[in-house]
CSV table of C-alpha atoms in Angstrom, one decimal:
chain,number,residue,atom,x,y,z
A,30,MET,CA,10.9,-23.4,-23.4
A,31,ILE,CA,10.8,-23.4,-19.6
A,32,VAL,CA,12.6,-20.1,-19.4
A,33,ALA,CA,9.9,-18.6,-21.7
A,34,ALA,CA,7.2,-20.0,-19.4
A,35,TRP,CA,8.8,-18.4,-16.4
A,36,ILE,CA,9.1,-15.1,-18.4
A,37,CYS,CA,5.4,-15.4,-19.2
A,38,LEU,CA,4.6,-15.7,-15.6
A,39,VAL,CA,7.0,-13.1,-14.1
A,40,ALA,CA,6.6,-10.3,-16.6
A,41,PRO,CA,3.3,-9.0,-15.2
A,42,LEU,CA,4.5,-9.3,-11.6
A,43,ALA,CA,7.6,-7.3,-12.5
A,44,ALA,CA,5.4,-4.6,-14.0
A,45,ALA,CA,3.2,-4.5,-10.9
A,46,LEU,CA,6.2,-4.1,-8.7
A,47,LEU,CA,7.8,-1.5,-11.0
A,48,ILE,CA,4.7,0.6,-11.1
A,49,THR,CA,4.2,0.3,-7.4
A,50,LEU,CA,7.8,1.2,-6.5
A,51,LEU,CA,8.1,4.1,-9.0
A,52,GLY,CA,4.8,5.5,-7.7
A,53,ASN,CA,4.3,9.2,-8.7
A,54,SER,CA,7.6,9.5,-10.4
A,55,ILE,CA,6.1,8.0,-13.6
A,56,SER,CA,3.1,9.5,-15.4
A,57,ARG,CA,-0.2,7.8,-15.4
A,58,ARG,CA,0.1,7.0,-19.1
A,59,VAL,CA,3.5,5.4,-18.7
A,60,ALA,CA,2.1,3.2,-16.0
A,61,GLY,CA,-0.5,2.0,-18.5
A,62,TYR,CA,2.2,1.4,-21.1
A,63,VAL,CA,4.4,-0.5,-18.7
A,64,ALA,CA,1.5,-2.8,-17.7
A,65,THR,CA,0.4,-3.3,-21.3
A,66,ALA,CA,4.0,-4.0,-22.5
A,67,SER,CA,4.4,-6.6,-19.7
A,68,VAL,CA,1.2,-8.5,-20.6
A,69,LEU,CA,2.2,-8.3,-24.3
A,70,GLY,CA,5.6,-9.7,-23.4
A,71,SER,CA,3.8,-12.5,-21.5
A,72,PHE,CA,1.8,-13.3,-24.6
A,73,ALA,CA,4.9,-13.3,-26.8
A,74,ALA,CA,6.6,-15.7,-24.3
A,75,ALA,CA,3.5,-17.9,-24.4
A,76,VAL,CA,3.7,-18.0,-28.2
A,77,VAL,CA,7.4,-19.1,-27.9
A,78,VAL,CA,6.4,-21.9,-25.5
A,79,LEU,CA,3.6,-23.0,-27.9
A,80,ALA,CA,6.1,-23.1,-30.8
A,81,LYS,CA,8.6,-25.2,-28.8
A,82,LEU,CA,6.0,-27.5,-27.4
A,83,TRP,CA,4.4,-28.0,-30.9
A,84,SER,CA,7.8,-29.3,-32.2
A,85,GLU,CA,8.0,-32.1,-29.6
A,86,ALA,CA,6.5,-35.5,-29.8
A,87,PRO,CA,3.0,-35.7,-28.2
A,88,ALA,CA,4.3,-38.0,-25.5
A,89,ASP,CA,7.0,-35.5,-24.5
A,90,ARG,CA,4.8,-32.4,-24.2
A,91,SER,CA,4.7,-32.2,-20.4
A,92,HIS,CA,7.5,-30.3,-18.6
A,93,ALA,CA,7.7,-29.2,-15.0
A,94,SER,CA,10.1,-26.7,-13.5
A,95,THR,CA,10.7,-25.9,-9.8
A,96,ALA,CA,12.3,-22.6,-8.9
A,97,TRP,CA,12.8,-23.7,-5.2
A,98,GLU,CA,11.5,-26.2,-2.7
A,99,TRP,CA,9.6,-24.9,0.3
A,100,LEU,CA,9.1,-28.2,2.1
A,101,THR,CA,10.7,-31.6,1.6
A,102,ALA,CA,9.8,-34.6,3.7
A,103,GLY,CA,10.8,-37.9,2.2
A,104,SER,CA,9.1,-38.2,-1.1
A,105,PHE,CA,6.8,-35.3,-0.4
A,106,HIS,CA,8.0,-32.0,-2.1
A,107,VAL,CA,6.3,-28.6,-2.1
A,108,GLY,CA,7.8,-25.8,-4.0
A,109,LEU,CA,7.3,-23.0,-6.5
A,110,ARG,CA,6.6,-25.4,-9.4
A,111,ILE,CA,5.1,-24.7,-12.8
A,112,LEU,CA,3.8,-27.2,-15.3
A,113,VAL,CA,4.0,-26.6,-19.0
A,114,ASP,CA,1.7,-28.9,-21.0
A,115,PRO,CA,-0.7,-28.3,-23.9
A,116,LEU,CA,-3.6,-27.3,-21.7
A,117,SER,CA,-1.5,-24.8,-19.6
A,118,VAL,CA,0.0,-23.3,-22.8
A,119,PHE,CA,-3.5,-22.9,-24.3
A,120,MET,CA,-4.6,-21.1,-21.1
A,121,MET,CA,-1.5,-19.0,-21.0
A,122,LEU,CA,-2.3,-17.8,-24.5
A,123,ILE,CA,-5.9,-17.0,-23.5
A,124,VAL,CA,-5.1,-15.3,-20.3
A,125,SER,CA,-2.2,-13.2,-21.7
A,126,GLY,CA,-3.9,-12.4,-25.0
A,127,VAL,CA,-7.2,-11.3,-23.5
A,128,GLY,CA,-5.4,-9.7,-20.6
A,129,PHE,CA,-3.4,-7.6,-23.1
A,130,LEU,CA,-6.5,-6.4,-24.9
A,131,ILE,CA,-8.2,-5.5,-21.6
A,132,VAL,CA,-5.1,-3.6,-20.2
A,133,ALA,CA,-4.5,-1.9,-23.6
A,134,TYR,CA,-8.2,-0.7,-23.7
A,135,SER,CA,-7.9,0.5,-20.2
A,136,ILE,CA,-5.3,3.1,-21.1
A,137,GLY,CA,-7.9,5.1,-22.9
A,138,TYR,CA,-10.7,4.2,-20.5
A,139,MET,CA,-8.8,5.2,-17.4
A,140,ASP,CA,-7.4,8.4,-18.9
A,141,GLY,CA,-7.5,11.2,-16.3
A,142,ASP,CA,-8.5,9.0,-13.4
A,143,ASN,CA,-6.7,9.9,-10.2
A,144,GLU,CA,-5.8,6.3,-9.3
A,145,GLU,CA,-4.7,5.3,-12.8
A,146,ARG,CA,-1.2,4.0,-11.7
A,147,ARG,CA,-2.8,1.9,-8.9
A,148,TYR,CA,-5.3,0.4,-11.3
A,149,PHE,CA,-2.6,-0.7,-13.8
A,150,ALA,CA,-0.5,-2.2,-11.0
A,151,TYR,CA,-3.6,-4.1,-9.9
A,152,MET,CA,-4.3,-5.3,-13.4
A,153,ALA,CA,-0.7,-6.5,-13.9
A,154,LEU,CA,-1.0,-8.3,-10.5
A,155,PHE,CA,-4.3,-9.8,-11.6
A,156,VAL,CA,-2.8,-11.1,-14.9
A,157,PHE,CA,0.1,-12.6,-12.9
A,158,SER,CA,-2.4,-14.3,-10.6
A,159,MET,CA,-4.3,-15.8,-13.5
A,160,LEU,CA,-1.0,-17.1,-15.1
A,161,LEU,CA,0.1,-18.5,-11.8
A,162,LEU,CA,-3.2,-20.3,-11.6
A,163,VAL,CA,-3.0,-21.9,-15.0
A,164,GLN,CA,0.7,-22.8,-14.7
A,165,ALA,CA,0.5,-24.2,-11.2
A,166,GLY,CA,2.5,-27.4,-10.9
A,167,ASN,CA,1.1,-28.4,-7.5
A,168,LEU,CA,-1.9,-27.8,-5.3
A,169,VAL,CA,-0.2,-25.2,-3.1
A,170,ILE,CA,0.6,-23.0,-6.1
A,171,LEU,CA,-2.8,-23.6,-7.5
A,172,LEU,CA,-4.4,-22.4,-4.2
A,173,ALA,CA,-2.0,-19.4,-4.0
A,174,GLY,CA,-2.9,-18.4,-7.6
A,175,TRP,CA,-6.6,-18.8,-6.9
A,176,GLY,CA,-6.4,-16.7,-3.7
A,177,LEU,CA,-4.4,-14.0,-5.6
A,178,VAL,CA,-7.0,-14.0,-8.4
A,179,GLY,CA,-9.7,-13.3,-5.7
A,180,LEU,CA,-7.5,-10.5,-4.2
A,181,GLY,CA,-6.9,-9.1,-7.6
A,182,LEU,CA,-10.6,-8.9,-8.4
A,183,ILE,CA,-11.4,-7.3,-5.1
A,184,VAL,CA,-8.7,-4.6,-5.4
A,185,ALA,CA,-9.3,-3.9,-9.1
A,186,ILE,CA,-13.1,-3.6,-8.7
A,187,ALA,CA,-13.2,-1.8,-5.4
A,188,ARG,CA,-10.1,0.4,-6.1
A,189,ARG,CA,-12.0,3.5,-5.1
A,190,ARG,CA,-12.7,4.2,-1.4
A,191,ILE,CA,-16.3,3.9,-0.7
A,192,ASP,CA,-17.6,6.5,1.7
A,193,LEU,CA,-20.5,5.1,3.6
A,194,ASP,CA,-23.0,7.6,5.0
A,195,VAL,CA,-24.5,6.5,8.3
A,196,ASP,CA,-28.0,7.7,7.3
A,197,LYS,CA,-27.8,5.4,4.2
A,198,LEU,CA,-27.2,2.4,6.4
A,199,SER,CA,-30.1,3.2,8.8
A,200,PHE,CA,-32.0,0.2,7.4
A,201,LEU,CA,-29.4,-2.1,9.0
A,202,ARG,CA,-30.3,-0.8,12.5
A,203,GLY,CA,-34.0,-1.8,12.1
């Protein structure tokens, strides 16, 4: 179950990295399919986690997993930690399910756009950020997920360069 939760989290990040590293060597449409498949894989992994969590006793439905520790001082531990409980699994299903529909719809919507590859890399990064936010096992990871969600929104919305004309900004000079 914990492995499926990590797969749910890492699949969109892997897609974002793959699209970014391959760049122009893949077609725009393939970038969309890679992002969509990764988010669908995330949803499938979340369904697996739900099925395994459902089969456990209600008192045993909270699992934490730490990939590595960043800081340890006595009883204080900070690391890359995820928490799998009924609420986080519910949110994993919502984020990956709705994210899949949005990314899949975007394949047609973004067809022919010059920055289609970049858009799908950003969308995969955004889904990863949301999943990191809902699976966070400590405050540091929660804040990292929240910050990445903000970054993902900024780069996905403002993905086009905005050319500002000085004359249009003359009202700022007074």
